[in-house]
Short mmCIF file of C-alpha atoms and ligand atoms in Angstrom, two decimals:
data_model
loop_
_atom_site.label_atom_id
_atom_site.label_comp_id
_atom_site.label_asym_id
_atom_site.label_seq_id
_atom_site.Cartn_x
_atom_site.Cartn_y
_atom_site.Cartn_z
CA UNK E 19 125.28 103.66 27.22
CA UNK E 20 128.62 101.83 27.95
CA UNK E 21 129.97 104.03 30.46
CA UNK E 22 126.70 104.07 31.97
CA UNK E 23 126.00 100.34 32.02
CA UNK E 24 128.04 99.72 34.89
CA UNK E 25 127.35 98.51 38.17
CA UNK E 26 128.83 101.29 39.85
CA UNK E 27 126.34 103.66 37.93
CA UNK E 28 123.50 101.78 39.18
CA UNK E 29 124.66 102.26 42.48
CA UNK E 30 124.75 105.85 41.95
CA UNK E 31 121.56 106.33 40.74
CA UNK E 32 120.49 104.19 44.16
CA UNK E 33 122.28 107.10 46.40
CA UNK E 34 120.33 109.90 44.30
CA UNK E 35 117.41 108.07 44.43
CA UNK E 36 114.90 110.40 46.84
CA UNK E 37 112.47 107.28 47.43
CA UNK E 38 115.63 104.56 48.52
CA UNK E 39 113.78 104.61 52.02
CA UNK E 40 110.96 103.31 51.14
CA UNK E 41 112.93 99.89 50.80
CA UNK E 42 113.38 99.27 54.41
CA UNK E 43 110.27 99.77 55.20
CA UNK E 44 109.33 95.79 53.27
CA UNK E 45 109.94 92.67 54.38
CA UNK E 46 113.63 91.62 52.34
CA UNK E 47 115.30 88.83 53.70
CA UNK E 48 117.39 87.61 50.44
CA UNK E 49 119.66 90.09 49.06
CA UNK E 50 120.05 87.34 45.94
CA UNK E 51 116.64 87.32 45.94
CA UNK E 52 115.96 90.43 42.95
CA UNK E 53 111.57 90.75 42.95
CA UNK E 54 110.59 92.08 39.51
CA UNK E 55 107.24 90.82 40.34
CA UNK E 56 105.70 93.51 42.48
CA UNK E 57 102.81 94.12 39.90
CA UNK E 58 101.40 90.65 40.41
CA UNK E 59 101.83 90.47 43.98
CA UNK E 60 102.90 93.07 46.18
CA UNK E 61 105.79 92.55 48.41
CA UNK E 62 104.82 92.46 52.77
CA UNK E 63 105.50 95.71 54.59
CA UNK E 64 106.76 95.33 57.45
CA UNK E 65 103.79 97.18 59.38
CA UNK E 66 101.33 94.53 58.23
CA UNK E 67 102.69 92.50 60.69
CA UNK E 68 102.10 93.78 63.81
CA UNK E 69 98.49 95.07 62.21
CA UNK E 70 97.67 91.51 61.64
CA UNK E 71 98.46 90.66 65.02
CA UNK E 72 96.52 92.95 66.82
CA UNK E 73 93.19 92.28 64.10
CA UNK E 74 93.81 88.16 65.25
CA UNK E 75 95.17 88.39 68.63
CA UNK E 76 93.01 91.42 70.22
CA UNK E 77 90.25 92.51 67.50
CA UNK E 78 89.18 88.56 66.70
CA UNK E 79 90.29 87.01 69.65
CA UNK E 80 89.74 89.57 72.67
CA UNK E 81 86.83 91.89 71.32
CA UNK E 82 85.05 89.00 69.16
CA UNK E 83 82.08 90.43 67.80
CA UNK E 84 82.05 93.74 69.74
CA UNK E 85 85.00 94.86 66.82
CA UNK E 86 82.48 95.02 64.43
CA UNK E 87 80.97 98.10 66.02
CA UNK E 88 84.57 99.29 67.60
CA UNK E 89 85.55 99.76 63.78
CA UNK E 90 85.28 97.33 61.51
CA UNK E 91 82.07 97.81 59.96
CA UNK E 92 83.33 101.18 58.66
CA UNK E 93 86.58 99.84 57.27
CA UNK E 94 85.33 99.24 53.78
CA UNK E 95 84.00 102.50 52.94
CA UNK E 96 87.18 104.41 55.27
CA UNK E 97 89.69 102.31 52.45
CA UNK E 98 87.82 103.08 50.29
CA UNK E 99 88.64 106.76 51.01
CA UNK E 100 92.27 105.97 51.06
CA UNK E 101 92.27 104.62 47.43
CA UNK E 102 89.67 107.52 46.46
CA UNK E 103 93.19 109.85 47.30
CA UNK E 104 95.14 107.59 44.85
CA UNK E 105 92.44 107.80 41.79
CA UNK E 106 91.26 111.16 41.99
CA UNK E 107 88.01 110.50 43.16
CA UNK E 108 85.87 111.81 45.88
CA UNK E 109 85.55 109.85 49.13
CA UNK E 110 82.13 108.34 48.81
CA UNK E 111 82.70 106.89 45.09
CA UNK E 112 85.19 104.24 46.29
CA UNK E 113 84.30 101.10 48.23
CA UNK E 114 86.73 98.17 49.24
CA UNK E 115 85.13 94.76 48.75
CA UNK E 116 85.45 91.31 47.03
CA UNK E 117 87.40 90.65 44.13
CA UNK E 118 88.41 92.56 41.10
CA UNK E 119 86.00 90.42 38.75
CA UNK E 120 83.22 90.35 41.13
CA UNK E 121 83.39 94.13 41.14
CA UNK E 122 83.53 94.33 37.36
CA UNK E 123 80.62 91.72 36.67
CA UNK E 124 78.12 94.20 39.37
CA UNK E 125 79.31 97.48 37.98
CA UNK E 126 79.52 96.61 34.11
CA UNK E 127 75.93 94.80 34.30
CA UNK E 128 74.53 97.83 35.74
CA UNK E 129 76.15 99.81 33.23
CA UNK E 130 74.37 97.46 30.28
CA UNK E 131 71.10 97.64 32.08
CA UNK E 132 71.29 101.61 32.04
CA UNK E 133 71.47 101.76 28.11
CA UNK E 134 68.72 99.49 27.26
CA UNK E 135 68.47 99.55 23.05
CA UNK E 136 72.26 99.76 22.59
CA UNK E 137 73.86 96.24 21.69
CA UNK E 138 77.51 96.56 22.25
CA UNK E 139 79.78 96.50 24.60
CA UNK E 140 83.75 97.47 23.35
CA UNK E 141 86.88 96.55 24.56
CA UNK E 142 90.14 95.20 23.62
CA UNK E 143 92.52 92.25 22.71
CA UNK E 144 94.91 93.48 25.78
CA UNK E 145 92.10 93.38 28.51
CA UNK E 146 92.84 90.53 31.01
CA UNK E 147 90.83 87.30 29.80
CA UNK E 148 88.62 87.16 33.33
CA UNK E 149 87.45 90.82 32.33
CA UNK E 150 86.78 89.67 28.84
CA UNK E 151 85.14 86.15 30.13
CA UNK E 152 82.66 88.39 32.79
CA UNK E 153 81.49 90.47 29.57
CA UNK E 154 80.83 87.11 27.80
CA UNK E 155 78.92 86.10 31.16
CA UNK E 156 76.82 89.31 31.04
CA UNK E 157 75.69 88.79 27.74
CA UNK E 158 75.15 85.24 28.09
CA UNK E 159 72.96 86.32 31.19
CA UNK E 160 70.87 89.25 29.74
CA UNK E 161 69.77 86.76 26.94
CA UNK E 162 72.31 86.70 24.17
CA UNK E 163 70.90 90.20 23.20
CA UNK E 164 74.19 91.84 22.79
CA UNK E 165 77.78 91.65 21.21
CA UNK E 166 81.45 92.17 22.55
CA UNK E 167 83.53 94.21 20.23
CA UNK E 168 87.50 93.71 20.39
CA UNK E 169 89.24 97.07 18.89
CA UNK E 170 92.58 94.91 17.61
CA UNK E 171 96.04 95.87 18.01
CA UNK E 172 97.94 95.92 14.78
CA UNK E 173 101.52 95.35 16.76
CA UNK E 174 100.64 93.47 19.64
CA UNK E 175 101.96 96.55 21.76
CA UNK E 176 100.01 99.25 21.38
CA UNK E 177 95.74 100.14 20.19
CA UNK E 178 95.26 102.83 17.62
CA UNK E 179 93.27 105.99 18.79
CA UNK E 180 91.39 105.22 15.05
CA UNK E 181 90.59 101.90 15.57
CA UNK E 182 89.25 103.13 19.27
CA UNK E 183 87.31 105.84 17.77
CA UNK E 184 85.66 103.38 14.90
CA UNK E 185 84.74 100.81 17.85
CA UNK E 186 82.48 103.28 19.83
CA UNK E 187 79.15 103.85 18.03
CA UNK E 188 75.49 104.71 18.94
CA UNK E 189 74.69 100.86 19.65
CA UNK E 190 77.55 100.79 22.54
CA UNK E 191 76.02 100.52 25.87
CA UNK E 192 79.55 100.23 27.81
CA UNK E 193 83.40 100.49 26.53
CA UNK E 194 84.88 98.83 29.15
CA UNK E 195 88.82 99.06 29.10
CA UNK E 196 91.80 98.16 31.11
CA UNK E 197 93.81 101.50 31.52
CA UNK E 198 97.30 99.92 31.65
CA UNK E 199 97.33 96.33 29.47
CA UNK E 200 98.72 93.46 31.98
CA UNK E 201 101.55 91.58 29.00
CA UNK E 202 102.72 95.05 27.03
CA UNK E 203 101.72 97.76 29.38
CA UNK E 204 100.42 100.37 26.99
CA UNK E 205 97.97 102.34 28.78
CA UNK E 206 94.98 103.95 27.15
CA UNK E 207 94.61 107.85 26.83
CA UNK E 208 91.40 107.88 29.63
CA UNK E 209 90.28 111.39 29.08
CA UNK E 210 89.98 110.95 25.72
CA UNK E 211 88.35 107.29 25.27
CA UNK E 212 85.90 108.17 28.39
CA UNK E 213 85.09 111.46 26.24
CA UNK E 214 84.77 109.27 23.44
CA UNK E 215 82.30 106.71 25.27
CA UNK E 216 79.88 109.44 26.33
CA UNK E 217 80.10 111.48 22.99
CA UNK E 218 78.48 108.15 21.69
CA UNK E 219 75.76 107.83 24.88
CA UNK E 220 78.01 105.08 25.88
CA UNK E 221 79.15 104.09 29.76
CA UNK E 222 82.78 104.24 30.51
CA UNK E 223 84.37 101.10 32.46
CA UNK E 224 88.10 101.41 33.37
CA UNK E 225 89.83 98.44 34.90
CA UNK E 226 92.66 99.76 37.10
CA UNK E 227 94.81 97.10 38.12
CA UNK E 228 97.55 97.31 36.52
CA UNK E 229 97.57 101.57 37.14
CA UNK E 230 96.37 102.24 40.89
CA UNK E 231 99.82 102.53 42.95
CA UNK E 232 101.49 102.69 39.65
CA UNK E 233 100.48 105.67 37.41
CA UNK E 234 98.71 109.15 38.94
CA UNK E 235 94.82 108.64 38.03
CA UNK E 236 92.48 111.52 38.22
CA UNK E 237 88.75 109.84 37.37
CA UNK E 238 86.70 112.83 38.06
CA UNK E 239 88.96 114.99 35.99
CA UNK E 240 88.40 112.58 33.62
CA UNK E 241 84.84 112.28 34.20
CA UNK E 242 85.06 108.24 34.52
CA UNK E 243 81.68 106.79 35.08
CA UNK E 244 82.68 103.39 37.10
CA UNK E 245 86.09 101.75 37.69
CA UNK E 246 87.47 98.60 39.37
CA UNK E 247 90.93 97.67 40.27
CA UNK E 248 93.31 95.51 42.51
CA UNK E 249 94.69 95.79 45.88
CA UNK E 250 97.57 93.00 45.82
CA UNK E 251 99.86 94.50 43.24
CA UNK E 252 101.00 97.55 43.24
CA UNK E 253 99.30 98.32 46.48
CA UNK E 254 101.01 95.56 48.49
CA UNK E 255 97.63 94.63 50.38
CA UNK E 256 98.48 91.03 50.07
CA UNK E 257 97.22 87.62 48.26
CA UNK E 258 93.59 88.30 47.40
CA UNK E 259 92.99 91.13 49.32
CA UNK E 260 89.94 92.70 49.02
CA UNK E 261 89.53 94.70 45.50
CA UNK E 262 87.74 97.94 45.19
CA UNK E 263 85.36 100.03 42.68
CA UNK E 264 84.37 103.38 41.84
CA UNK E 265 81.21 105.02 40.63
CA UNK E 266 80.64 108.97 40.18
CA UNK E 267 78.44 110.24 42.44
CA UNK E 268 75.69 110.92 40.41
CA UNK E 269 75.17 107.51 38.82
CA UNK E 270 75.03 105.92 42.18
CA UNK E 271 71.57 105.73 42.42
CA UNK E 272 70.87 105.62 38.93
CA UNK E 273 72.52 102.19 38.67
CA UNK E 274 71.56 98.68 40.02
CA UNK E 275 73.58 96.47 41.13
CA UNK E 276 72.69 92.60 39.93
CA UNK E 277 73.63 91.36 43.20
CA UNK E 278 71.30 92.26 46.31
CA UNK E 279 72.97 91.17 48.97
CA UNK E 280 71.99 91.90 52.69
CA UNK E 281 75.13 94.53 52.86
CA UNK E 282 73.74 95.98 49.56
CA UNK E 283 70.29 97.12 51.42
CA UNK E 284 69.42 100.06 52.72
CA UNK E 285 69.06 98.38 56.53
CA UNK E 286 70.93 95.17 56.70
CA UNK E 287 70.24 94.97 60.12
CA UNK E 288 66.31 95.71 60.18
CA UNK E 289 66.29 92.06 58.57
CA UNK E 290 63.58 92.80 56.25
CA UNK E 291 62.12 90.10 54.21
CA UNK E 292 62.08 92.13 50.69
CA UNK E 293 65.34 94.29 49.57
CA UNK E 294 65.38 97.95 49.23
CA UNK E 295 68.68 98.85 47.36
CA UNK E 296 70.96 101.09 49.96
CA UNK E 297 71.30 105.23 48.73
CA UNK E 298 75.15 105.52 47.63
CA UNK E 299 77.58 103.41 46.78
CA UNK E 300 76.75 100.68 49.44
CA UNK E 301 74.44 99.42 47.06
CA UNK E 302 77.21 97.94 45.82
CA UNK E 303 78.40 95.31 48.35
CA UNK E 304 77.05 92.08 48.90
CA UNK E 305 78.22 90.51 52.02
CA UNK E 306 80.25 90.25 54.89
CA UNK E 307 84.09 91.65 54.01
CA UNK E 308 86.77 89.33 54.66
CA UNK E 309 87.99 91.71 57.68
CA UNK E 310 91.50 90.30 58.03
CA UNK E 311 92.36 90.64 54.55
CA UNK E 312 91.26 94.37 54.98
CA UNK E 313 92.78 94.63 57.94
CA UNK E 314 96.04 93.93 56.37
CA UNK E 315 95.46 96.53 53.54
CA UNK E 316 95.42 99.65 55.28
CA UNK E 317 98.92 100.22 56.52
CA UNK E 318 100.06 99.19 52.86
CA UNK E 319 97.69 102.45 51.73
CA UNK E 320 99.63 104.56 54.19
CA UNK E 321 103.01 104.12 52.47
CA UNK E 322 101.75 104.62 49.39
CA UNK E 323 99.85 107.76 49.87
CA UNK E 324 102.89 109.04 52.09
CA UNK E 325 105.21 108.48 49.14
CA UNK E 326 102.98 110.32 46.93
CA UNK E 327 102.46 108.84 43.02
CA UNK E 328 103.88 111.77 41.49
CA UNK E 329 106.89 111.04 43.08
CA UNK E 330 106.72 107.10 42.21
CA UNK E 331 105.40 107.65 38.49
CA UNK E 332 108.62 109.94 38.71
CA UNK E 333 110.73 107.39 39.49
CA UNK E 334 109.09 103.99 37.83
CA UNK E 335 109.72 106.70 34.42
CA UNK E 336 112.89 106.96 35.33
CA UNK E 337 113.66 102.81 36.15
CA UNK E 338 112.04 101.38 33.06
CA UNK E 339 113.86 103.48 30.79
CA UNK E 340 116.99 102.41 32.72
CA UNK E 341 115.86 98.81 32.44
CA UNK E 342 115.04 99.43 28.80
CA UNK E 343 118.71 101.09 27.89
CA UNK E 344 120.24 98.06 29.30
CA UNK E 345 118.02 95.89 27.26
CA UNK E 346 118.46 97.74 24.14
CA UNK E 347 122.42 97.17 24.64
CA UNK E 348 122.71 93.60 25.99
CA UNK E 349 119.38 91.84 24.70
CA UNK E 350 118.81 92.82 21.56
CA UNK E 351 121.83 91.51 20.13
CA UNK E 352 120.61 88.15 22.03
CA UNK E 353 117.14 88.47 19.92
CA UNK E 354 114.77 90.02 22.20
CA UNK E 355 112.22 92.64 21.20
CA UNK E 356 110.76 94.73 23.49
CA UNK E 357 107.87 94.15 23.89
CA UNK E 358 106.40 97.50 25.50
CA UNK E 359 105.71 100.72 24.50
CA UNK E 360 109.00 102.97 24.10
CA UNK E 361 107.41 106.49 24.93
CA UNK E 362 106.72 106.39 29.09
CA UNK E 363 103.29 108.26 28.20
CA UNK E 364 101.72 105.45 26.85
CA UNK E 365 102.97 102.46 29.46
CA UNK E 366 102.44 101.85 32.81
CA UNK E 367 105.32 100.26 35.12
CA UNK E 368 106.50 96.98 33.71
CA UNK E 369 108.85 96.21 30.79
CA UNK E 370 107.42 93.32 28.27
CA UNK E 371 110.71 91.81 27.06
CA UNK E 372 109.97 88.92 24.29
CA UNK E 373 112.09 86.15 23.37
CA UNK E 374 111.13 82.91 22.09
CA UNK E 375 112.60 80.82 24.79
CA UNK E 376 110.69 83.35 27.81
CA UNK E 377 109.35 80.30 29.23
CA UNK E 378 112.46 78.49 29.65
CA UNK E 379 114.48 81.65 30.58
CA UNK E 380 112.10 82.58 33.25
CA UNK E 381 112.35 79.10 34.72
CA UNK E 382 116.47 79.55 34.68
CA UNK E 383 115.93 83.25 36.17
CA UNK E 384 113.78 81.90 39.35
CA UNK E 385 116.00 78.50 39.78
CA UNK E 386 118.93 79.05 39.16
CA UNK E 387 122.19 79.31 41.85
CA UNK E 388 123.26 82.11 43.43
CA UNK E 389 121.56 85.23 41.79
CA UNK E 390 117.87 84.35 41.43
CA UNK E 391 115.28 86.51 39.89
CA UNK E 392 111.78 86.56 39.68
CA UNK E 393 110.30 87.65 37.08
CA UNK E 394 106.80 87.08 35.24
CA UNK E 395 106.47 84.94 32.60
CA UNK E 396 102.62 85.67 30.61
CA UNK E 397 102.26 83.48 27.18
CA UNK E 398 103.56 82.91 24.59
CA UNK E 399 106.67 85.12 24.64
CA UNK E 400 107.15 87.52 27.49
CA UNK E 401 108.63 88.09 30.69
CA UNK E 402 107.56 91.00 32.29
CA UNK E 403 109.44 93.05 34.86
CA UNK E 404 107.80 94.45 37.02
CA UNK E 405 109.19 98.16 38.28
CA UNK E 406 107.51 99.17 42.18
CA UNK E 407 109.52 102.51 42.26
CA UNK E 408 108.44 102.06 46.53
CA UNK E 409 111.32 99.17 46.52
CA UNK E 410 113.21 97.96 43.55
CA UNK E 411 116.29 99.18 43.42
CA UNK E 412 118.39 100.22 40.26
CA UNK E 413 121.24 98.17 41.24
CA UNK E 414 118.55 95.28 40.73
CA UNK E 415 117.61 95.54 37.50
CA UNK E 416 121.11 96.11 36.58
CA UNK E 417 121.86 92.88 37.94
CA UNK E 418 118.82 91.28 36.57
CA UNK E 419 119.26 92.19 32.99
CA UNK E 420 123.01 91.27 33.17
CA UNK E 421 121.54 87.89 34.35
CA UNK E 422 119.02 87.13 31.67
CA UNK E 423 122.26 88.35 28.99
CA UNK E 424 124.06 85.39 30.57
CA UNK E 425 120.96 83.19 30.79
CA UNK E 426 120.47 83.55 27.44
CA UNK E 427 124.53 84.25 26.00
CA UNK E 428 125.58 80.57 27.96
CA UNK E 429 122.07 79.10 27.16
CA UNK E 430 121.16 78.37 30.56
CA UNK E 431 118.06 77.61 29.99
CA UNK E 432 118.80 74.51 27.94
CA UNK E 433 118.57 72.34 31.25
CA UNK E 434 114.96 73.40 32.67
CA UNK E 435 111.53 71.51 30.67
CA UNK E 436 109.17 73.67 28.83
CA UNK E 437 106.06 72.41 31.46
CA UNK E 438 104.73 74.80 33.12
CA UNK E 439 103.04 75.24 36.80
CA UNK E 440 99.63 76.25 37.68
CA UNK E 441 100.31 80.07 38.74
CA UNK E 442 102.57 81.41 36.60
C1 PLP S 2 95.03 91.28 38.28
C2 PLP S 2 93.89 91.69 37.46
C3 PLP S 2 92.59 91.31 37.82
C4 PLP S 2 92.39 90.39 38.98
O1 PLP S 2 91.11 90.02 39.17
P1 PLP S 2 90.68 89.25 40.48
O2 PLP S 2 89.25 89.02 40.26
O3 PLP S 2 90.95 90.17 41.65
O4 PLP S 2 91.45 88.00 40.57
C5 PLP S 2 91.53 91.78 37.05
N1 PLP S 2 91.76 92.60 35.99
C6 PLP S 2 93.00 92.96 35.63
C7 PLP S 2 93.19 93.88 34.48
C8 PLP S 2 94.10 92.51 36.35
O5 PLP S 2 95.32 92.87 35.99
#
């Protein structure tokens, strides 16, 4: 690892890298500006900007509401065929529309509603809290009539494929799982929970967010019933663009979506008093999209599906074990753990590095002179970096890691309070 540790190695693996060009095609304006953050919020490509001008300055402002037929009203379901490409899905299972937690309340209500008797609903202490708080919701709102289960994690990295198995019993209605866990990054084996779930009778939810854009997916290899996921991180679409979800073909009219909004009908614009679910997966909108938002999306999709995710999963393999060599030799000895798993099987694309002054080190990493680096800092103890093989660079996390060695080496972090900001 010494001879390797050098900056001059980093740069070398840059040169070899077959994906460098991929960089220049984001908005960078700070080369002491290193972004290990990609898997929150996407960095701007550069041709979202002329895309957003011509949806303001000539869709909105020139065509007003004539774009709606000259396009627009087909851009949810044509993403959604984009981002069917990138799961493994077929074309009609995939809609773009409204956010990730919206999407998971419709889809996993439906789900409960289909398996009437069964009592349980199973997940997991690493699922993001809003996915966990919209099961609570459900169960609150169907009467208190069923249970969430939490399979535990014994090392606060990875789940056990016993404890899994144990959790999913005749009285499940719906596992619903995030595939790659947002602080550690383990990611679930999804062929073999989903074939777990339906062994049981059960309904098979994966949450995507942290995996679409970042690991190759393949639901209908997998046979996944329904799936959500996010379109800001790894996909670059932009703050709080539009999320999307996923249900197989043959459940689509089997299921019922709790929402029924006018986009959800079969004829929004027959204005019919009483609702009459849509056929396919439009059942599952609600309302108008928010167009712009959307608009900005789809040239994101292009790079991504031009790049190809073998080729990225290739390469974010490849960066996170770099990162995690140079951790293992400079911040270890500073007393980090990692805090992800070490086999690249079982994680997505970020490194979980755990120290108990993370808070305070992240806020030296963002502020301080010079260098700065942004990382992610989720509570109590880790900062996450964030690998997006399309444009982080090896010579960056080199630099980064030496950083947080000095951060931490010199104390640095000694200066900056422990209070924290809203959006962290
Ligand atoms: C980021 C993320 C979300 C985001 O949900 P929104 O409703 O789009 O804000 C949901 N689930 C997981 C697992 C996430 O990582």
């Amino acid at each position: 690892m010494t001879q390797t540790a050098t900056l001059s190695h980093a740069r070398q693996l840059d040169i070899r890298d077959e994906l460098a060009a991929y960089r220049q095609q984001f908005v960078i304006d700070d080369p002491n500006l290193i972004y290990l953050d990609g898997n929150s919020l996407g960095r701007l490509p550069k041709v979202t900007l002329p895309a957003l001008q011509d949806a303001i300055q000539r869709q909105w402002g020139q065509r007003l509401i004539r774009s709606w037929n000259e396009g627009w009203v087909q851009k949810p379901a044509e993403l959604g065929t984009k981002i069917a490409k990138l799961i493994g899905a077929q074309p009609d299972e995939v809609l773009v529309c409204e956010a990730t937690s919206s999407n998971l309340f419709k889809l996993a209500t439906a789900a409960v509603r289909a398996r009437p008797g069964r009592h349980k609903i199973v997940s997991d202490v690493f699922n993001f809290p809003s996915d966990l708080y919209i099961y609570q919701g459900i169960i609150d709102l169907l009467g208190n009539q069923h249970r969430l289960e939490l399979i535990p994690s014994l090392d606060s990295i990875s789940i056990d494929p016993h404890d899994i198995h144990a959790a999913i019993d005749s009285d499940t209605a719906l596992v619903g799982l995030t595939h790659v866990a947002f602080k550690s990054a383990f990611m679930h084996d999804m062929r073999r929970v989903t074939e777990q779930a339906h062994q049981a009778g059960a309904l098979m939810l994966w949450d995507l967010s942290h995996s679409v854009g970042a690991v190759p997916l393949d639901l209908n290899a997998c046979n996944v019933d329904l799936a959500v996921g996010c379109t800001y991180k790894y996909l670059n679409g932009g703050p709080g663009s539009p999320a999307f979800l996923y249900v197989r073909k043959d459940l689509q009219n089997e299921l019922n979506s709790p929402i029924w909004g006018w986009f959800a009908a079969q004829s929004p614009f027959d204005f019919d008093l009483n609702f009459t679910a849509a056929e396919d997966i439009a059942r599952f909108r609600v309302g108008t999209i928010p167009m712009l938002s959307l608009l900005a999306l789809e040239p994101a999709l292009e790079i991504i599906l031009e790049a190809g995710m073998e080729c990225l999963r290739a390469k974010s393999i490849q960066q996170t074990e770099y990162l995690l060599n140079l951790a293992r030799a400079w911040l270890l000895p500073q007393g980090f753990e990692i805090g992800s798993p070490l086999d690249a099987a079982q994680r997505g694309s970020h490194i979980s590095l755990r120290h108990p002054e993370a808070f305070r080190i992240c806020k030296a990493l963002i502020e301080g002179d010079g260098l700065r680096v942004i990382p992610n800092f989720r509570a109590p103890d880790n900062i996450r970096l964030g690998v997006t093989p399309l444009y982080t660079t090896y010579e960056e996390i080199y630099r980064a890691i030496k950083r947080i060695r000095q951060i931490v080496e010199e104390k640095l972090y000694n200066v900056y309070s422990s209070e924290r900001q809203i959006v962290t």
